[in-house]
Coordinates of C-alpha atoms (C1' of nucleotides) in Angstrom, one line a residue:
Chain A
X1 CA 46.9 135.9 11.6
X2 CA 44.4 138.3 11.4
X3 CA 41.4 138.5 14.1
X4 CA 38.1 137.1 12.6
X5 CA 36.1 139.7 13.8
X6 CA 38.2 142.7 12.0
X7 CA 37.4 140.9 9.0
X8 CA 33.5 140.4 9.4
X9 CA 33.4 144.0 10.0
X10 CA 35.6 146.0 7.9
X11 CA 35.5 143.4 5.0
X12 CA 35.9 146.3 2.2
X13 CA 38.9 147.8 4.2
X14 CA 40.6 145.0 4.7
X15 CA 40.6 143.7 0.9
X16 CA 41.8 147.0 -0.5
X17 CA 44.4 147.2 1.6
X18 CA 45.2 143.2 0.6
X19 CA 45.6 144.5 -2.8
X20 CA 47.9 147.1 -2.4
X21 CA 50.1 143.8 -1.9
X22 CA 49.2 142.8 -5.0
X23 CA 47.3 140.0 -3.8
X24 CA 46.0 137.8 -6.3
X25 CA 41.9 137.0 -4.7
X26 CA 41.7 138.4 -1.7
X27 CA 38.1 139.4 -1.9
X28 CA 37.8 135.3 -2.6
X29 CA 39.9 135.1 0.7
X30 CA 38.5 137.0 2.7
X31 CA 34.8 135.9 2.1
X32 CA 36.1 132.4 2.0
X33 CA 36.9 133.4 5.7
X34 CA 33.7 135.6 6.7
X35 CA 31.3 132.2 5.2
X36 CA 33.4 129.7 6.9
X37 CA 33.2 131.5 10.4
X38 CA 29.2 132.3 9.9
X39 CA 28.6 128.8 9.6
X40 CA 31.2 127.6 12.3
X41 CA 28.8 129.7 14.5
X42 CA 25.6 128.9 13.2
X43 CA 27.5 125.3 14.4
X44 CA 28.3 125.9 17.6
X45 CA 24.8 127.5 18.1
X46 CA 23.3 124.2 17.1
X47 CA 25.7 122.3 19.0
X48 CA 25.9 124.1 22.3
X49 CA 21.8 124.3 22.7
X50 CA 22.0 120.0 22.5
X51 CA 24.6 120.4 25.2
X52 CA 23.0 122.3 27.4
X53 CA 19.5 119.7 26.7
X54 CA 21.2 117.1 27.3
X55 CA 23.4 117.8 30.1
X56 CA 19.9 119.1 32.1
X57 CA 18.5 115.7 31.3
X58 CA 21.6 113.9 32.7
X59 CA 21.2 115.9 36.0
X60 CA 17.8 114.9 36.0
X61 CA 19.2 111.7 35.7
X62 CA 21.4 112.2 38.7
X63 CA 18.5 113.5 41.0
X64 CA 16.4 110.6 39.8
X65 CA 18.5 108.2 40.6
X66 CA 19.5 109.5 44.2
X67 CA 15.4 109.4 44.5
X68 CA 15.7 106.0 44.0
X69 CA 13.2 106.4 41.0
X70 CA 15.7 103.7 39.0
X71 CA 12.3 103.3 36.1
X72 CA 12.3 106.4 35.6
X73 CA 16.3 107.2 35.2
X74 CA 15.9 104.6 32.6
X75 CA 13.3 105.6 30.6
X76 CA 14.8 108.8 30.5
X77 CA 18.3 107.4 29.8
X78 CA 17.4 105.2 26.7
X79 CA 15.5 108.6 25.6
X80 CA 19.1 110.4 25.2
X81 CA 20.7 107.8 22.5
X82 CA 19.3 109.8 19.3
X83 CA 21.0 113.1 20.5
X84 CA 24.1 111.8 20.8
X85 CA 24.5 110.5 17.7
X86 CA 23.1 114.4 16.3
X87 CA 25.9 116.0 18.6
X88 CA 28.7 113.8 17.8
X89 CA 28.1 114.8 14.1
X90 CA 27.8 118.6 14.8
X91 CA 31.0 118.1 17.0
X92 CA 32.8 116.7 13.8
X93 CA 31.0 119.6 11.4
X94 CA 32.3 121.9 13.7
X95 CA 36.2 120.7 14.2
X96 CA 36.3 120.5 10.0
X97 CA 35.1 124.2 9.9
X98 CA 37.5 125.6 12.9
X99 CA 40.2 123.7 11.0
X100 CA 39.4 125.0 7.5
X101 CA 38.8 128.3 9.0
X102 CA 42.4 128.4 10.4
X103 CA 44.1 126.9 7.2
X104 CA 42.2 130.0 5.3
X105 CA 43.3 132.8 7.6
X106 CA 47.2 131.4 7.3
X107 CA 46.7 132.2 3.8
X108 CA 45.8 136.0 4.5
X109 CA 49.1 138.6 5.0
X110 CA 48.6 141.3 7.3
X111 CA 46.7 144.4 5.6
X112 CA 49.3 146.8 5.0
X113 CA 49.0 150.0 6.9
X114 CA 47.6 153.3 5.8
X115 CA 50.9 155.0 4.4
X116 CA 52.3 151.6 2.9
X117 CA 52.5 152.9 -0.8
X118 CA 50.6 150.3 -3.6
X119 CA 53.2 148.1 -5.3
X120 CA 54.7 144.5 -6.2
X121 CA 58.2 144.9 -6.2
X122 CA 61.5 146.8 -5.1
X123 CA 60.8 149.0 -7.6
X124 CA 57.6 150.6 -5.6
X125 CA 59.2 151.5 -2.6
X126 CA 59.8 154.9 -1.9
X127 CA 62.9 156.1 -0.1
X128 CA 62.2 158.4 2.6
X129 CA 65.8 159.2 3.8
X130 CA 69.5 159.5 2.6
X131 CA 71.7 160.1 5.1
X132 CA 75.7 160.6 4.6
X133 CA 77.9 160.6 1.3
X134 CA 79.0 157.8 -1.5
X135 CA 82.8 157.1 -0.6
X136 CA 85.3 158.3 -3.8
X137 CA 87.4 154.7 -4.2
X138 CA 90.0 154.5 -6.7
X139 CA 89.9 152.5 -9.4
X140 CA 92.0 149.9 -7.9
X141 CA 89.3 149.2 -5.1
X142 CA 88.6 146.1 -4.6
X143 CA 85.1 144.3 -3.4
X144 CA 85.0 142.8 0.0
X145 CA 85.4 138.7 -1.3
X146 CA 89.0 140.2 -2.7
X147 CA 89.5 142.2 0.5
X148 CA 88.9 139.7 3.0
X149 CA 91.3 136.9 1.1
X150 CA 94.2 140.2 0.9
X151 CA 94.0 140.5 4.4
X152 CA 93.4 137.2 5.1
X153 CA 90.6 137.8 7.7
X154 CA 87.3 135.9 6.5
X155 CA 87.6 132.2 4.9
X156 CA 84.7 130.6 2.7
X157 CA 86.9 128.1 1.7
X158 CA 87.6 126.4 5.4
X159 CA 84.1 127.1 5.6
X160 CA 83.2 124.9 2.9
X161 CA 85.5 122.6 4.2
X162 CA 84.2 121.9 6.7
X163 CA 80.4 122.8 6.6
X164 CA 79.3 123.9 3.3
X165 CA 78.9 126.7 1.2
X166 CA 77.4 130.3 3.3
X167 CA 79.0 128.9 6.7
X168 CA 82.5 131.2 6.5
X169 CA 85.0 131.2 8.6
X170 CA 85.9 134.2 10.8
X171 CA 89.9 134.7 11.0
X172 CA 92.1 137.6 13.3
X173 CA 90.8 140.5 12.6
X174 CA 88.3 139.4 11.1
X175 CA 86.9 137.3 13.7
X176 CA 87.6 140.0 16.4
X177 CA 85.8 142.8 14.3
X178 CA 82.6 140.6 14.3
X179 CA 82.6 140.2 18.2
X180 CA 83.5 144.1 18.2
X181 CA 80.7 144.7 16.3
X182 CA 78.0 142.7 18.4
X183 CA 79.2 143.8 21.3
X184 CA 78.9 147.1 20.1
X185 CA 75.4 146.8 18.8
X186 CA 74.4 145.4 21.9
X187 CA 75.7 148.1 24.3
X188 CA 73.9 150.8 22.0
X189 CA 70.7 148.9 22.8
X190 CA 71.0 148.9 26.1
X191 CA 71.7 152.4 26.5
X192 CA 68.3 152.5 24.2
X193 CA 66.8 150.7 27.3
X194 CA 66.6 147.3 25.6
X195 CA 67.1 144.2 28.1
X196 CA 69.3 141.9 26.6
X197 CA 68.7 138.4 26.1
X198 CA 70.3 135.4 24.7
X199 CA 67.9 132.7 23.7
X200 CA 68.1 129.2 22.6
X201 CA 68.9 129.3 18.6
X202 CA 66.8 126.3 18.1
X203 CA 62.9 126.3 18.6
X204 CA 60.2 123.9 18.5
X205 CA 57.2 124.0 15.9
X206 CA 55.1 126.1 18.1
X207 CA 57.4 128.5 18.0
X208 CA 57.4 128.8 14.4
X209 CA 54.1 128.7 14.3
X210 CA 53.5 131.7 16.9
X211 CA 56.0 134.4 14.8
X212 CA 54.9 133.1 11.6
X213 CA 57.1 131.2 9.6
X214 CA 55.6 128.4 9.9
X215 CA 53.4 126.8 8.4
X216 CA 54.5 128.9 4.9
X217 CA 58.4 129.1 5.3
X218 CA 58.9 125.6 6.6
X219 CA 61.8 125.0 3.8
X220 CA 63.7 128.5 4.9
X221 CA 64.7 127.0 8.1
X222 CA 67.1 124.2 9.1
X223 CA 65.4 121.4 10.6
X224 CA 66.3 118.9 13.3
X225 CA 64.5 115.9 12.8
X226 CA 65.6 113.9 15.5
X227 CA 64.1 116.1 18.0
X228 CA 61.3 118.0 15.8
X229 CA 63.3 121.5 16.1
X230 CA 64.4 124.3 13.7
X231 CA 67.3 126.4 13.9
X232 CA 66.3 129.9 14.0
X233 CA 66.1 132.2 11.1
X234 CA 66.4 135.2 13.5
X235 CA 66.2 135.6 17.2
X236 CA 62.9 137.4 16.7
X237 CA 61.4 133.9 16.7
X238 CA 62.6 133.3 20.1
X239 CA 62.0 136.5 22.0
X240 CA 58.9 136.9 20.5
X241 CA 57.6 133.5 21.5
X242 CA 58.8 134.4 25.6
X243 CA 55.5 136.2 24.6
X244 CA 53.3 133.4 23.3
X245 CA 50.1 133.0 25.6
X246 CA 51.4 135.9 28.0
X247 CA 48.6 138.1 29.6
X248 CA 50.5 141.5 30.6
X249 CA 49.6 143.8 33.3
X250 CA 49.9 147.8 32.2
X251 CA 53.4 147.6 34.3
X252 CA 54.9 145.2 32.2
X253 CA 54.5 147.6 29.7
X254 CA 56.3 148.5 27.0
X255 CA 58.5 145.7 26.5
X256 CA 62.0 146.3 24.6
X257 CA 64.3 143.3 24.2
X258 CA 67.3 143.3 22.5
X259 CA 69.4 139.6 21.4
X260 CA 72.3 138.7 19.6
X261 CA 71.8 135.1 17.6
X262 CA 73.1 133.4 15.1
X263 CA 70.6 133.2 12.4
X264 CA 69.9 129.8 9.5
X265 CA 69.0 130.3 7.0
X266 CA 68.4 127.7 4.2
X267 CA 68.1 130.0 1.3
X268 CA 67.2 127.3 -1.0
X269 CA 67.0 128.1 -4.7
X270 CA 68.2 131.6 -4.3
X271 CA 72.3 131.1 -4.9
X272 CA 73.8 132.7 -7.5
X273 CA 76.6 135.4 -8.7
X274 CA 74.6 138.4 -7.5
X275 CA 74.8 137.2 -4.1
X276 CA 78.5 136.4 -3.4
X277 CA 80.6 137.1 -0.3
X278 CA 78.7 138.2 2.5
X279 CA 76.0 139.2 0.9
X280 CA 73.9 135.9 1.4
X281 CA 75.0 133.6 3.6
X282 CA 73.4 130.2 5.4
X283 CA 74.5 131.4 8.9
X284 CA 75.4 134.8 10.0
X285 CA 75.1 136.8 13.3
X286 CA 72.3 139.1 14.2
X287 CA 71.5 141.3 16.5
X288 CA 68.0 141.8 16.9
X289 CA 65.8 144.6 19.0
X290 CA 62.1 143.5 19.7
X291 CA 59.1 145.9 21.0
X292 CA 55.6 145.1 22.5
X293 CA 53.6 147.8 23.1
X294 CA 50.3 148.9 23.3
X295 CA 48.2 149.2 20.3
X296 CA 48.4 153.2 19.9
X297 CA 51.7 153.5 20.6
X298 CA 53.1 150.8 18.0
X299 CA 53.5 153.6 15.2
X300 CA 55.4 156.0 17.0
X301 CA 57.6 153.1 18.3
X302 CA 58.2 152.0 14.7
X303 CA 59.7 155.5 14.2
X304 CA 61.8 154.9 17.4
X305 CA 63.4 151.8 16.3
X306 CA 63.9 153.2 13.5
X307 CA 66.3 156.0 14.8
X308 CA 68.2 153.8 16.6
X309 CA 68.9 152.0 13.9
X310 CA 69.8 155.0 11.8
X311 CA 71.8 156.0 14.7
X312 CA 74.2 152.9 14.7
X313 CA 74.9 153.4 10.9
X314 CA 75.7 157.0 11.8
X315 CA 77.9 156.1 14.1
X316 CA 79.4 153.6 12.2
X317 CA 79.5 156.5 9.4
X318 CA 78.3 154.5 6.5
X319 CA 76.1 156.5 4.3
X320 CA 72.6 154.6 4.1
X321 CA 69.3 155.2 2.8
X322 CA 65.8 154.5 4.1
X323 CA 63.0 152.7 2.4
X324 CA 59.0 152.5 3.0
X325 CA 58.6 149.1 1.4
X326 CA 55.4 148.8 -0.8
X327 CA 52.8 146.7 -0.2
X328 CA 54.2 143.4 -2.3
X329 CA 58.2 143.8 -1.2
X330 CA 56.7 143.6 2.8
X331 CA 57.2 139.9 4.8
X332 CA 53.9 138.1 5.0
X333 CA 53.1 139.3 8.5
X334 CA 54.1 143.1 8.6
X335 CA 51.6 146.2 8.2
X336 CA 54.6 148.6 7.7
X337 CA 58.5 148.1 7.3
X338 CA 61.0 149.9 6.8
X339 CA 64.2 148.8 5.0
X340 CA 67.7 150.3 5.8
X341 CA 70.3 149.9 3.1
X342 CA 73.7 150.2 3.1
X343 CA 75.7 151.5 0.0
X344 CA 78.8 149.5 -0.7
X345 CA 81.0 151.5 -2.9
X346 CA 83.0 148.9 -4.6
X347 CA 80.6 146.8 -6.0
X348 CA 78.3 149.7 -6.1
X349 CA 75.3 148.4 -4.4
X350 CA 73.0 149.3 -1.8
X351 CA 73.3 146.4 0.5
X352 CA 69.6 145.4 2.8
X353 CA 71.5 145.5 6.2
X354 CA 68.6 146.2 8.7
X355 CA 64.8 145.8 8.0
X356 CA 62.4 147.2 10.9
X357 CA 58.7 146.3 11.5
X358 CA 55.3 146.8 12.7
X359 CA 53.7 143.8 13.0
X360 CA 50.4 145.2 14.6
X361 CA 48.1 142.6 16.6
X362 CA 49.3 140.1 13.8
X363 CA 52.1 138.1 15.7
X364 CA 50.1 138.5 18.8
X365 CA 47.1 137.1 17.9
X366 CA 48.5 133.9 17.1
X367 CA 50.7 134.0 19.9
X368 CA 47.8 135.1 22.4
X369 CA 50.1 137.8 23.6
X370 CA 47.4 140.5 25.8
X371 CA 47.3 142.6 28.4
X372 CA 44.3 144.4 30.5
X373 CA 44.0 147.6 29.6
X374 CA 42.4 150.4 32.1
X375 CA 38.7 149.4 31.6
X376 CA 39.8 145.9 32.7
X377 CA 39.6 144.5 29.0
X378 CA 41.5 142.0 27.4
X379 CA 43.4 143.5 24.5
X380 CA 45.8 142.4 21.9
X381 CA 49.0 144.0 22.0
X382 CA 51.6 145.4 19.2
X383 CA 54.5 143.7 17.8
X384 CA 57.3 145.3 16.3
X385 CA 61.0 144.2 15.7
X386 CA 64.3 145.0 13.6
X387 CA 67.6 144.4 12.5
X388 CA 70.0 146.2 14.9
X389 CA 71.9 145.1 13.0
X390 CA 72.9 142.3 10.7
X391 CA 76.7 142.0 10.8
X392 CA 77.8 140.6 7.2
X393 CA 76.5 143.1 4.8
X394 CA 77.8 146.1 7.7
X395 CA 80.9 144.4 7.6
X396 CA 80.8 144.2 3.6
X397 CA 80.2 148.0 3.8
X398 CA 83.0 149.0 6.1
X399 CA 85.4 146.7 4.3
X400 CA 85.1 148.4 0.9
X401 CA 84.6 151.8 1.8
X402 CA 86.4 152.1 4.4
X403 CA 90.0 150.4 1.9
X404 CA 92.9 152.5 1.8
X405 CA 96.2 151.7 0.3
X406 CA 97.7 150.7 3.0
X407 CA 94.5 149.2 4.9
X408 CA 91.1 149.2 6.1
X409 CA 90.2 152.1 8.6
X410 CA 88.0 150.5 11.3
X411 CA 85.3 153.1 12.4
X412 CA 86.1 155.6 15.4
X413 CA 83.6 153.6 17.3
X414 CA 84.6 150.2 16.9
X415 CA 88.5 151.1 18.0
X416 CA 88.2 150.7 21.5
X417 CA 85.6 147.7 20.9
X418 CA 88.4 146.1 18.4
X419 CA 91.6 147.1 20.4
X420 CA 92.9 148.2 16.3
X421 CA 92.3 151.0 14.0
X422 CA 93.1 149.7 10.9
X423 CA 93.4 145.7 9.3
X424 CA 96.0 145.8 6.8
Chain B
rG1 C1' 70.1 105.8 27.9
rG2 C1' 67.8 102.8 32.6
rA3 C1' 64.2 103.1 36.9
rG4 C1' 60.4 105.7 39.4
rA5 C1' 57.0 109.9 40.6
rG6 C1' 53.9 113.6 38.9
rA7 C1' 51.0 117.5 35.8
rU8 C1' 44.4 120.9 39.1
rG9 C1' 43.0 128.3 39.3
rC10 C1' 48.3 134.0 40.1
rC11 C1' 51.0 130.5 43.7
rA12 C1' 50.7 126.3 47.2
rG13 C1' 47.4 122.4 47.6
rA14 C1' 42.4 119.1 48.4
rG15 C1' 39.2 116.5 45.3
rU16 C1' 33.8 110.3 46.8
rG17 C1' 31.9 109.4 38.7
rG18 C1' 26.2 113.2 39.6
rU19 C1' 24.4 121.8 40.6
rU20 C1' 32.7 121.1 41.0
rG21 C1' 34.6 126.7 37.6
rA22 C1' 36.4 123.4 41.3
rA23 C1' 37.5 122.9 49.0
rU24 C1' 41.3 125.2 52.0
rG25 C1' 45.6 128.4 52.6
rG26 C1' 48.6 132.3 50.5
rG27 C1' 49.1 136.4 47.2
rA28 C1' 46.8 140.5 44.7
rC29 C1' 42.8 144.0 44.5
rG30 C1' 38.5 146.7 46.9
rG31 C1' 36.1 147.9 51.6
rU32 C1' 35.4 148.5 57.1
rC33 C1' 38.4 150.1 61.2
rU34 C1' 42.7 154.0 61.7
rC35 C1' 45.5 160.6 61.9
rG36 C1' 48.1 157.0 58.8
rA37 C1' 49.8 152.0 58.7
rA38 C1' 49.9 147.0 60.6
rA39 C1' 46.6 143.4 62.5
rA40 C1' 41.6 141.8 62.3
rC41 C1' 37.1 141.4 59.6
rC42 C1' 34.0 141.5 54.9
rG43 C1' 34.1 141.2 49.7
rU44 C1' 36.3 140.5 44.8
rU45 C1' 39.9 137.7 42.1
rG46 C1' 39.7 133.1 35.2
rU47 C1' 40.0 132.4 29.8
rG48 C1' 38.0 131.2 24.9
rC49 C1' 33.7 130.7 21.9
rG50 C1' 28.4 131.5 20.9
rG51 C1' 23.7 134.3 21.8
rG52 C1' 21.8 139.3 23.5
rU53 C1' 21.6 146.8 22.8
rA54 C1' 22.4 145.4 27.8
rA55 C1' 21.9 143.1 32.7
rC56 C1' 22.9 138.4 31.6
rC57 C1' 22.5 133.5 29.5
rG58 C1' 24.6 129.0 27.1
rU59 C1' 28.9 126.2 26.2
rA60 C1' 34.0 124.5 26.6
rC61 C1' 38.4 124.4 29.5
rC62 C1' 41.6 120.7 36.0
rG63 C1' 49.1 119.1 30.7
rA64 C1' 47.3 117.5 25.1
rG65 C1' 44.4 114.1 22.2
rG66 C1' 41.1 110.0 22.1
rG67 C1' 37.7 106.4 24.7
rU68 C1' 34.0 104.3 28.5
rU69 C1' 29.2 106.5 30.6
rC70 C1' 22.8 109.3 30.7
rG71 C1' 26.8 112.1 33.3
rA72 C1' 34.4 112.4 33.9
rA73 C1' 39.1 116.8 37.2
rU74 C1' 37.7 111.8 39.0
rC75 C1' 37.8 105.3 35.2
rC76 C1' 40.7 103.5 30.5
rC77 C1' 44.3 104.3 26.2
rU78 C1' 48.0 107.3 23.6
rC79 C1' 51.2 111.5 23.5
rU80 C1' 53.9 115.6 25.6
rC81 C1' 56.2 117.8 29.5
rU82 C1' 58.3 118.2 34.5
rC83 C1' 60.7 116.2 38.8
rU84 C1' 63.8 112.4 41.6
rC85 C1' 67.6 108.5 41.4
rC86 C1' 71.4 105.9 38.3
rG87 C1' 74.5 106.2 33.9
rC88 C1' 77.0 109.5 30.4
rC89 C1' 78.8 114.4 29.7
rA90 C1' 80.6 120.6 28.4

RNA sequence: GGAGAGAUGCCAGAGUGGUUGAAUGGGACGGUCUCGAAAACCGUUGUGCGGGUAACCGUACCGAGGGUUCGAAUCCCUCUCUCUCCGCCA
């Protein structure tokens, strides 16, 4: 959420750069905000002076009583009724307008950062980078769902089966190129200087509530009711939250984590023939790299995580393209992402494989995530986090542009990682 | 799942209902001493919110939420979590 105090002073800032999302009311919003927090303070004003009267009358109370002036303790004690009643009510005023404040700034998305172009949809994002070249297929190729039944290597059906539709089943090859591939993702990362960690997948609701998707997204995720837990949508939620109500020393400083997870993800509502195969699925594997860092250095770490990610499609020599997502295609609690996209030559797609973003002091506002900076002063620190990578749509990619007649080519990279060069 | 114990500051650990933001010890930081270090000694060591240009002041916080009381870390209730023992178990 964004900090109260950015609001009250750079109100006119802060809504145009709401409405380069496209946000319907956000001057409403945001003065719906700025009024509710003047009067919570105007409340607590009122409040905290009848604290501090009455608890100097109940130390006079105390002394009096130790004087053995009993009468007097009295008087003064039956004096005292009326003001409780007045605080208890300016108590209760001022819980309703904290809560209403909070339920208001849940509603706000983070302001979009300066470059993030105006925009509602895909079709406003700009691409900033085109890296590699579109594979020639023949006109035999087939798309990856054909592929992966030919070779027998990836099974929806066993899936279904046995879970549902989205929960596929990894086979051979198949299932060995998907451990090839996270291991191979994670190495990279490390030699990045990411620590590696692997989370629980499941996460209670402060958790959800700390990284954001809660209290918006509750239907996305899976939920355990039992035990009041949801099954993660990514392992950002998880090593973010390490974070939640951490106070960092300069040392500590920057922070790079890397985690593979498997990732749930309900999708509800959103099925359909665009989204077959891999393309969408309820669970898939993830490897995630997350950054905290100081405030003025969250940009120019955006641009590093960025090039690592780049650098794994490179080296997994799939031609991609970058995009600077406009203001209305950005998640809820980002300033700035950037989306990398895959192109899958048989069905002639570009494929969302990795999405990378600067969450500012967003995420770490709500999670209370600080550190003291030189001058000894408490300061919010920078999130940032992105796909590096999401297997199913990489393995979509290699699957159908890497097909040959008498196979599929596995990447240089992956060989040693897979122990085979080719799945035929 | 059954039985019991507990939750206090960075850590350990006191705490009688009345200047207790909280003893004491440790750690960390600063200083004195020293060529330097250790030891010793002295000092500092919270966060949120509100008010104020500021020094500072007010207020809240001893797991969370309620309650009793003029006054609660201390008494009562509910919840959560942790630990120990037993059972079950990869």
């Amino acid at each position: 959420m964004l900090q109260v105090s950015i609001l009250r002073e750079q109100r006119d800032r802060i809504i145009k750069g709401l409405e380069k999302r496209r946000l319907k009311d956000a001057a409403t919003l945001v003065d719906q905000v700025i009024n509710l927090d003047q009067s919570r303070r105007d409340t607590q004003k009122q409040a905290d002076d009848l604290k501090a009267k009455s608890n100097a009358e109940a130390r006079r109370i105390g002394e009096l009583m130790k004087a053995g002036k009993a009468d007097e303790a009295n008087t003064l004690r039956t004096a005292i009724a009326s003001e409780k009643d007045q605080l208890k009510s300016l108590e209760q005023k001022l819980t309703g307008l904290e809560e209403a404040l909070k339920v208001h700034l849940y509603k706000i998305p983070n302001v979009p950062a300066e470059k993030v172009p105006a925009g509602g949809g895909a079709d406003d994002n700009i691409t900033v980078h085109e890296h590699g070249s579109m594979p020639q297929l023949g006109a035999d190729a087939l798309p990856h769902w054909e592929l992966i039944k030919k070779y027998d290597i990836i099974d929806f059906d066993l899936g279904i089966k046995i879970t549902g539709a989205g929960f596929p089943v990894y086979k051979g090859k198949g299932a060995k190129l998907q451990r090839a591939l996270i291991n191979f993702f994670l190495d990279e990362a490390e030699k990045a200087g990411y620590r590696e960690m692997l989370p629980p997948i499941v996460v209670n609701e402060a958790s959800g509530y700390g990284t954001g998707q809660l209290p918006d997204k509750e239907g996305q995720m899976y939920f355990v009711q039992e035990d009041g837990l949801y099954l993660i949508p990514t392992a950002e939620v998880p090593i973010t939250n390490l974070y939640r109500d951490v106070m960092l020393t300069e040392g500590q400083l920057p922070v790079k984590n890397v985690g593979y997870t498997p990732c749930f993800r309900r999708e509800a509502g959103s099925w359909g023939a665009h989204v077959r195969g891999l393309n969408r699925l309820h669970q898939f594997d993830k490897v995630e790299i997350v950054q905290v860092r100081k405030a003025e250095e969250s940009y120019q770490t955006l641009d590093e995580m960025c090039a690592h990610v780049q650098g794994l499609l490179e080296k997994l020599e799939l031609p991609y393209r970058k995009l600077l997502l406009c203001g209305g295609d950005m998640g809820f609690n980002s300033a700035m992402t950037y989306d990398m996209e895959v192109f899958a030559a048989a069905q002639q797609r570009w494929l969302e494989v990795s999405s990378v973003s600067n969450f500012e002091a967003y995420q770490s506002n709500r999670l209370k995530l600080r550190y003291k900076n030189k001058e000894g002063k408490t300061e919010l620190l920078h999130t940032l986090n992105g796909s590096a990578l999401a297997l199913p749509r990489i393995v979509a990619g290699i699957l159908e542009n890497n097909q040959t007649p008498d196979g599929i080519k596995i990447p240089n990279v992956l060989v040693p990682y897979c122990g085979f060069d080719k799945i035929s």
